[in-house]
Short mmCIF file of C-alpha atoms and ligand atoms in Angstrom, two decimals:
data_model
loop_
_atom_site.label_atom_id
_atom_site.label_comp_id
_atom_site.label_asym_id
_atom_site.label_seq_id
_atom_site.Cartn_x
_atom_site.Cartn_y
_atom_site.Cartn_z
CA MET L 1 7.94 17.63 -86.94
CA ASN L 2 11.47 17.51 -88.23
CA LEU L 3 13.42 20.79 -88.06
CA SER L 4 16.39 21.39 -90.35
CA PHE L 5 18.26 24.61 -91.07
CA HIS L 6 20.68 26.01 -93.62
CA PRO L 7 22.93 29.10 -93.67
CA LEU L 8 21.83 31.82 -96.08
CA ASP L 9 24.48 34.45 -96.84
CA LEU L 10 22.78 37.41 -98.47
CA LYS L 11 25.02 39.71 -100.53
CA LEU L 12 24.24 43.40 -100.25
CA ARG L 13 23.71 45.22 -103.55
CA ARG L 14 25.65 48.11 -102.05
CA THR L 15 27.67 48.51 -98.87
CA PHE L 16 25.11 49.19 -96.15
CA GLN L 17 25.98 51.85 -93.60
CA ILE L 18 23.89 53.15 -90.72
CA ALA L 19 24.87 55.33 -87.76
CA ARG L 20 26.63 52.50 -85.90
CA GLU L 21 27.84 49.93 -88.46
CA THR L 22 28.79 49.03 -92.04
CA ARG L 23 28.09 45.74 -93.84
CA ASN L 24 28.47 43.97 -97.20
CA ILE L 25 26.93 40.65 -96.29
CA GLN L 26 24.08 39.53 -94.04
CA ASN L 27 24.39 36.04 -92.58
CA ASN L 28 20.93 34.54 -92.10
CA VAL L 29 19.57 31.05 -91.48
CA VAL L 30 16.69 29.36 -93.30
CA VAL L 31 14.53 26.92 -91.34
CA LEU L 32 12.55 24.04 -92.82
CA LEU L 33 9.95 22.38 -90.64
CA LYS L 34 8.55 19.15 -92.07
CA ASP L 35 5.55 17.22 -90.76
CA GLU L 36 4.78 13.50 -91.05
CA ASN L 37 2.94 14.08 -94.37
CA GLY L 38 5.91 15.86 -95.94
CA ILE L 39 4.39 19.36 -95.68
CA ILE L 40 7.19 21.88 -95.25
CA GLY L 41 7.00 25.22 -93.47
CA PHE L 42 9.68 27.80 -94.31
CA GLY L 43 11.12 30.23 -91.80
CA GLU L 44 14.11 32.55 -91.62
CA ALA L 45 16.28 34.12 -88.94
CA ALA L 46 18.04 37.41 -89.74
CA PRO L 47 20.07 37.99 -86.56
CA THR L 48 21.64 41.32 -85.63
CA SER L 49 24.54 41.93 -83.27
CA PHE L 50 22.68 44.89 -81.72
CA PHE L 51 20.38 42.39 -80.02
CA GLY L 52 23.20 39.95 -79.28
CA GLU L 53 22.44 37.36 -81.97
CA ASP L 54 24.47 35.89 -84.83
CA VAL L 55 24.46 32.75 -86.97
CA ASN L 56 26.15 30.72 -84.23
CA SER L 57 23.62 31.64 -81.55
CA VAL L 58 20.75 31.05 -84.00
CA THR L 59 21.93 27.59 -85.06
CA LYS L 60 22.57 26.63 -81.42
CA VAL L 61 18.98 27.54 -80.48
CA LEU L 62 17.57 25.82 -83.57
CA GLY L 63 19.55 22.68 -82.78
CA GLN L 64 18.18 22.61 -79.24
CA SER L 65 14.63 23.38 -80.47
CA ALA L 66 14.60 20.43 -82.87
CA ASP L 67 14.05 17.98 -80.01
CA LEU L 68 11.29 20.11 -78.47
CA LEU L 69 9.45 20.23 -81.80
CA LYS L 70 9.74 16.55 -82.68
CA HIS L 71 6.41 15.53 -81.14
CA ALA L 72 4.76 18.98 -81.04
CA ASP L 73 1.43 19.79 -82.70
CA PRO L 74 2.03 22.71 -85.14
CA PHE L 75 -1.46 24.08 -84.44
CA GLN L 76 -0.42 24.79 -80.84
CA ILE L 77 1.65 27.83 -81.82
CA GLU L 78 0.81 29.66 -78.58
CA ASP L 79 2.24 26.89 -76.40
CA ILE L 80 5.24 26.29 -78.65
CA THR L 81 6.25 29.95 -78.90
CA LEU L 82 5.81 30.54 -75.15
CA LEU L 83 7.92 27.47 -74.39
CA LEU L 84 10.65 28.71 -76.73
CA LYS L 85 10.49 32.23 -75.30
CA ASN L 86 10.95 30.92 -71.78
CA LYS L 87 13.84 28.71 -72.85
CA PHE L 88 15.57 31.18 -75.20
CA PRO L 89 14.49 34.68 -74.08
CA LYS L 90 17.37 36.50 -75.78
CA ASN L 91 17.12 34.71 -79.15
CA ALA L 92 14.23 36.47 -80.88
CA ALA L 93 15.48 35.99 -84.46
CA ALA L 94 15.94 32.23 -83.93
CA ARG L 95 12.46 32.00 -82.41
CA ALA L 96 11.02 34.07 -85.26
CA ALA L 97 12.32 31.53 -87.78
CA ILE L 98 10.39 28.73 -86.03
CA ASP L 99 7.25 30.85 -85.55
CA ILE L 100 7.21 31.78 -89.26
CA ALA L 101 7.75 28.16 -90.31
CA LEU L 102 4.84 27.04 -88.07
CA TYR L 103 2.47 29.61 -89.61
CA ASP L 104 3.61 28.62 -93.12
CA MET L 105 3.01 24.96 -92.33
CA ILE L 106 -0.47 25.56 -90.87
CA GLY L 107 -1.49 27.68 -93.88
CA LYS L 108 -0.34 24.87 -96.16
CA LYS L 109 -2.19 22.25 -94.13
CA LEU L 110 -5.40 24.31 -94.26
CA LYS L 111 -4.69 25.29 -97.90
CA ILE L 112 -5.12 29.04 -97.29
CA PRO L 113 -2.76 32.03 -97.42
CA LEU L 114 -1.43 33.28 -94.09
CA TYR L 115 -3.35 36.58 -94.17
CA LYS L 116 -6.62 34.61 -94.44
CA LEU L 117 -5.57 32.36 -91.61
CA LEU L 118 -5.14 35.54 -89.54
CA GLY L 119 -8.53 36.89 -90.61
CA LEU L 120 -7.07 39.87 -92.45
CA ASN L 121 -7.80 41.79 -95.65
CA LEU L 122 -5.62 41.18 -98.66
CA PRO L 123 -3.06 43.95 -98.20
CA THR L 124 -2.20 45.15 -101.68
CA THR L 125 -2.47 48.86 -101.15
CA LYS L 126 0.39 49.89 -98.87
CA ILE L 127 3.65 51.32 -100.14
CA THR L 128 6.97 50.37 -98.61
CA SER L 129 9.78 52.81 -98.08
CA PHE L 130 13.12 52.03 -99.72
CA THR L 131 16.24 52.47 -97.61
CA ILE L 132 19.12 54.76 -98.58
CA GLY L 133 22.13 53.92 -96.39
CA ILE L 134 24.73 56.46 -95.28
CA ASP L 135 27.41 57.09 -97.90
CA THR L 136 29.26 59.92 -99.62
CA LEU L 137 26.88 62.59 -100.90
CA GLU L 138 27.71 61.53 -104.47
CA ASN L 139 26.83 57.89 -103.77
CA MET L 140 23.68 58.79 -101.84
CA CYS L 141 22.52 60.86 -104.84
CA LYS L 142 23.22 57.85 -107.08
CA LYS L 143 21.23 55.58 -104.76
CA VAL L 144 18.29 58.02 -104.75
CA GLU L 145 18.34 58.14 -108.54
CA GLU L 146 18.40 54.33 -108.73
CA ALA L 147 15.40 54.29 -106.36
CA LYS L 148 13.35 56.69 -108.51
CA ASP L 149 10.44 54.21 -108.70
CA PHE L 150 9.97 54.35 -104.92
CA PRO L 151 7.68 57.16 -103.72
CA ILE L 152 8.91 56.85 -100.11
CA LEU L 153 12.57 56.79 -99.10
CA LYS L 154 13.99 55.98 -95.69
CA ILE L 155 17.18 57.97 -95.38
CA LYS L 156 19.67 56.80 -92.81
CA VAL L 157 21.04 59.75 -90.81
CA GLY L 158 23.02 60.17 -87.60
CA PHE L 159 26.03 62.27 -88.67
CA LYS L 160 26.82 65.96 -88.50
CA ASP L 161 26.09 66.54 -92.22
CA ASP L 162 22.52 65.17 -92.08
CA ILE L 163 20.79 68.41 -93.04
CA ALA L 164 23.19 69.28 -95.86
CA ILE L 165 22.74 65.79 -97.32
CA LEU L 166 18.94 65.92 -97.11
CA ARG L 167 18.95 69.34 -98.79
CA GLU L 168 20.98 67.96 -101.69
CA LEU L 169 18.79 64.84 -101.98
CA ARG L 170 15.66 66.99 -101.94
CA LYS L 171 16.95 68.76 -105.07
CA ILE L 172 16.81 65.52 -107.06
CA THR L 173 13.66 63.79 -105.78
CA ARG L 174 10.09 64.56 -104.73
CA ALA L 175 9.79 61.32 -102.72
CA ILE L 176 8.51 61.40 -99.15
CA PHE L 177 11.46 61.18 -96.76
CA ARG L 178 11.50 59.18 -93.55
CA VAL L 179 14.73 59.44 -91.58
CA ASP L 180 16.30 56.91 -89.25
CA ALA L 181 19.05 58.05 -86.88
CA ASN L 182 19.63 54.54 -85.47
CA THR L 183 20.43 55.97 -81.99
CA GLY L 184 22.88 58.53 -83.45
CA TRP L 185 21.62 61.92 -82.18
CA THR L 186 21.74 63.97 -78.99
CA PRO L 187 18.54 65.73 -77.78
CA ASP L 188 19.68 69.28 -78.70
CA GLU L 189 20.88 68.09 -82.09
CA ALA L 190 17.55 66.35 -82.68
CA ILE L 191 15.46 69.45 -81.93
CA LYS L 192 17.58 71.60 -84.23
CA LYS L 193 17.65 69.06 -87.06
CA LEU L 194 13.97 68.10 -86.87
CA ASN L 195 12.90 71.73 -87.07
CA LEU L 196 15.04 72.15 -90.19
CA MET L 197 13.73 68.87 -91.64
CA GLU L 198 10.12 70.04 -91.52
CA GLU L 199 10.69 72.04 -94.69
CA LEU L 200 12.45 69.14 -96.39
CA GLY L 201 9.40 66.86 -96.52
CA VAL L 202 10.40 64.53 -93.70
CA GLU L 203 7.37 62.52 -92.62
CA LEU L 204 8.79 60.89 -89.46
CA VAL L 205 12.00 60.16 -87.61
CA GLU L 206 13.02 56.81 -86.23
CA GLN L 207 15.07 56.09 -83.10
CA PRO L 208 16.86 59.41 -82.61
CA PHE L 209 18.56 58.42 -79.32
CA PRO L 210 20.31 55.54 -77.57
CA ILE L 211 17.89 53.06 -76.06
CA GLY L 212 16.12 54.05 -72.86
CA SER L 213 16.20 57.84 -73.50
CA ILE L 214 12.56 58.34 -72.55
CA GLU L 215 12.95 61.83 -71.07
CA ALA L 216 14.90 63.00 -74.13
CA LEU L 217 12.15 61.68 -76.40
CA LYS L 218 9.51 63.58 -74.42
CA LYS L 219 11.58 66.76 -74.58
CA VAL L 220 12.06 66.56 -78.33
CA ARG L 221 8.36 65.94 -78.87
CA ARG L 222 7.62 69.18 -77.07
CA HIS L 223 9.94 71.11 -79.37
CA ALA L 224 9.55 69.46 -82.79
CA LYS L 225 6.49 68.59 -84.89
CA ILE L 226 7.80 65.64 -86.90
CA PRO L 227 6.42 62.37 -85.45
CA ILE L 228 8.95 60.26 -83.56
CA PHE L 229 9.05 56.47 -83.79
CA VAL L 230 11.16 54.08 -81.76
CA ASP L 231 12.72 50.95 -83.21
CA GLU L 232 15.71 49.68 -81.21
CA ASP L 233 13.90 50.72 -77.98
CA ILE L 234 10.99 48.35 -78.51
CA GLN L 235 11.63 44.63 -78.82
CA ASP L 236 8.32 43.09 -77.81
CA SER L 237 4.89 44.02 -76.42
CA THR L 238 6.13 44.35 -72.84
CA ASP L 239 8.37 47.29 -73.88
CA ILE L 240 5.52 49.36 -75.30
CA PRO L 241 3.71 50.87 -72.25
CA ALA L 242 6.83 52.70 -71.01
CA PHE L 243 7.01 54.62 -74.31
CA SER L 244 3.32 55.37 -74.76
CA ASP L 245 3.66 59.03 -73.65
CA ALA L 246 7.09 59.56 -75.17
CA VAL L 247 6.64 58.76 -78.88
CA ASP L 248 4.13 58.78 -81.73
CA GLY L 249 4.75 55.28 -82.98
CA ILE L 250 6.79 52.10 -82.96
CA ASN L 251 8.61 49.99 -85.52
CA ILE L 252 7.80 46.28 -85.20
CA LYS L 253 10.14 43.68 -86.69
CA LEU L 254 9.60 39.93 -86.64
CA MET L 255 13.30 39.44 -85.91
CA LYS L 256 13.22 41.66 -82.83
CA CYS L 257 10.05 40.30 -81.28
CA GLY L 258 10.23 36.56 -82.04
CA GLY L 259 7.79 36.20 -84.93
CA ILE L 260 4.25 36.69 -86.15
CA ARG L 261 2.50 35.77 -82.90
CA GLU L 262 4.35 38.36 -80.83
CA ALA L 263 4.07 40.92 -83.65
CA LEU L 264 0.28 40.61 -83.40
CA ARG L 265 0.49 41.12 -79.63
CA MET L 266 2.61 44.23 -80.25
CA ILE L 267 0.15 45.61 -82.80
CA TYR L 268 -2.78 45.34 -80.40
CA THR L 269 -0.75 46.65 -77.45
CA ALA L 270 0.41 49.66 -79.49
CA ARG L 271 -3.17 50.40 -80.60
CA ALA L 272 -4.37 50.23 -76.99
CA HIS L 273 -1.79 52.93 -76.20
CA GLY L 274 -2.82 55.11 -79.12
CA LEU L 275 0.42 54.58 -81.03
CA LYS L 276 1.01 54.44 -84.78
CA ILE L 277 2.67 51.33 -86.17
CA MET L 278 5.35 50.68 -88.73
CA ILE L 279 6.33 47.16 -89.71
CA GLY L 280 10.00 46.95 -90.63
CA CYS L 281 12.68 44.37 -91.30
CA ASN L 282 16.33 43.50 -91.21
CA ILE L 283 18.20 42.47 -94.33
CA GLU L 284 16.19 39.36 -95.13
CA SER L 285 15.15 37.12 -97.99
CA SER L 286 11.62 36.91 -99.37
CA VAL L 287 10.77 34.24 -96.77
CA SER L 288 10.55 36.47 -93.70
CA ILE L 289 9.80 39.66 -95.66
CA THR L 290 6.70 37.94 -97.05
CA ALA L 291 5.74 36.76 -93.56
CA ALA L 292 5.77 40.38 -92.38
CA ALA L 293 3.93 41.49 -95.54
CA HIS L 294 0.96 39.31 -94.54
CA LEU L 295 0.46 41.61 -91.51
CA THR L 296 0.53 44.91 -93.40
CA SER L 297 -3.23 45.54 -93.39
CA LEU L 298 -2.90 46.02 -89.60
CA VAL L 299 -0.25 48.76 -89.69
CA ASP L 300 0.15 52.38 -90.80
CA TYR L 301 3.62 52.37 -92.35
CA ILE L 302 5.60 49.70 -94.17
CA ASP L 303 9.35 49.38 -94.36
CA LEU L 304 9.78 45.97 -95.99
CA ASP L 305 12.63 46.39 -98.43
CA GLY L 306 15.25 44.02 -96.97
CA HIS L 307 14.95 41.57 -99.87
CA LEU L 308 15.37 44.39 -102.39
CA LEU L 309 18.77 45.34 -100.94
CA VAL L 310 20.38 41.97 -101.81
CA THR L 311 21.50 40.36 -105.06
CA ASN L 312 20.99 36.68 -104.23
CA ASP L 313 17.53 36.26 -102.67
CA PRO L 314 16.86 32.54 -103.31
CA TYR L 315 13.11 32.90 -102.81
CA ILE L 316 10.11 34.52 -104.50
CA GLY L 317 7.35 36.01 -102.34
CA ALA L 318 5.84 39.47 -101.84
CA ALA L 319 6.29 41.39 -105.09
CA VAL L 320 7.13 45.10 -105.08
CA ASP L 321 6.11 47.40 -107.91
CA LYS L 322 6.88 51.11 -107.55
CA GLY L 323 7.02 50.53 -103.81
CA ARG L 324 3.62 48.84 -103.67
CA LEU L 325 3.60 45.39 -102.12
CA THR L 326 1.51 42.54 -103.49
CA LEU L 327 1.22 39.26 -101.64
CA PRO L 328 1.46 35.91 -103.35
CA GLU L 329 -1.82 33.97 -103.33
CA GLY L 330 -0.22 30.62 -102.48
CA LYS L 331 -0.90 28.64 -99.34
CA GLY L 332 0.85 29.66 -96.10
CA LEU L 333 3.42 32.35 -96.79
CA GLY L 334 3.02 31.67 -100.52
CA VAL L 335 6.79 31.73 -100.91
CA GLY L 336 8.46 29.70 -103.65
CA ALA L 337 12.10 28.80 -104.10
CA ARG L 338 14.31 29.75 -107.02
CA CYS L 339 16.59 27.02 -108.35
CA CYS L 340 19.46 27.93 -106.02
CA ALA L 341 17.41 27.80 -102.79
CA PRO L 342 18.51 25.61 -99.90
CA LEU L 343 16.45 22.42 -100.03
CA PRO L 344 15.47 20.08 -97.22
CA SER L 345 17.48 16.93 -96.73
CA LEU L 346 15.10 14.15 -97.78
MG1 MG X 401 15.21 51.59 -87.71
#
């Protein structure tokens, strides 16, 4: 197989702010894996600095992986992904791009969509949340109004005015709220805020504390009813057992765990520990969002809106109508390119 890659700079529709950072652009990398018959698998890396990755680290890993993949059999995904994990343990987004491209290629070779390849139901019924980043109250109200077609909103929190903002937003929408503190709370603050949020229609809270705060999570669960999910705390399946008695659920992202294969391992590990599952994303194009969408029949909650937050997604994949995701029926990921998409060098 021949591996090539191209930078993909996604422009945010609106400045994106969470508890620890602010962004206007997301620098991703698109991967094209081509076999000897000219079949091309698409993949994407959406690196985040929180996990120590950026475009430079991704392209370095991809460059080094090209040699390893040259004579590899794409059907041996298990061997390939384990080899890459051993060689590049801290580069999950780069590995995810290759994993996704392998699954896309195999689906195309077998002429079936990815969800069928994985033995899954066609997931057309789940509704994704739509993210409202931290902003001035006025701008957050505007964002909520613009998102009026979405029945579930994920509101980013993690500042002292969280409750006041949620109260104002509740006045203008009946949407279900999920809140994500992105490590921004203290335990006492969390208990107080979660108890107040019960009356504001908050369905769950994500990552209230800095990573590794297992005792704090247990304490909050004893004093608040709203289910607690961890995101930043859980990168891959090996992280799950330590949190099984501390939280209600986990947020799985292809970019955190290294791709579809590890995401499946995480799903089954989480189920074995009695945990609920959300599948989430970074700011990504339709390539990797659609890859994650193929897994949605296995999870309880969907947060796959990364491609909706950008103005220049070069690809067409999972469609979203009033929050409801529909998968394309094409082979592999089923993703197509718009005219401006990066193309393979022929
Ligand atoms: Mg999160």
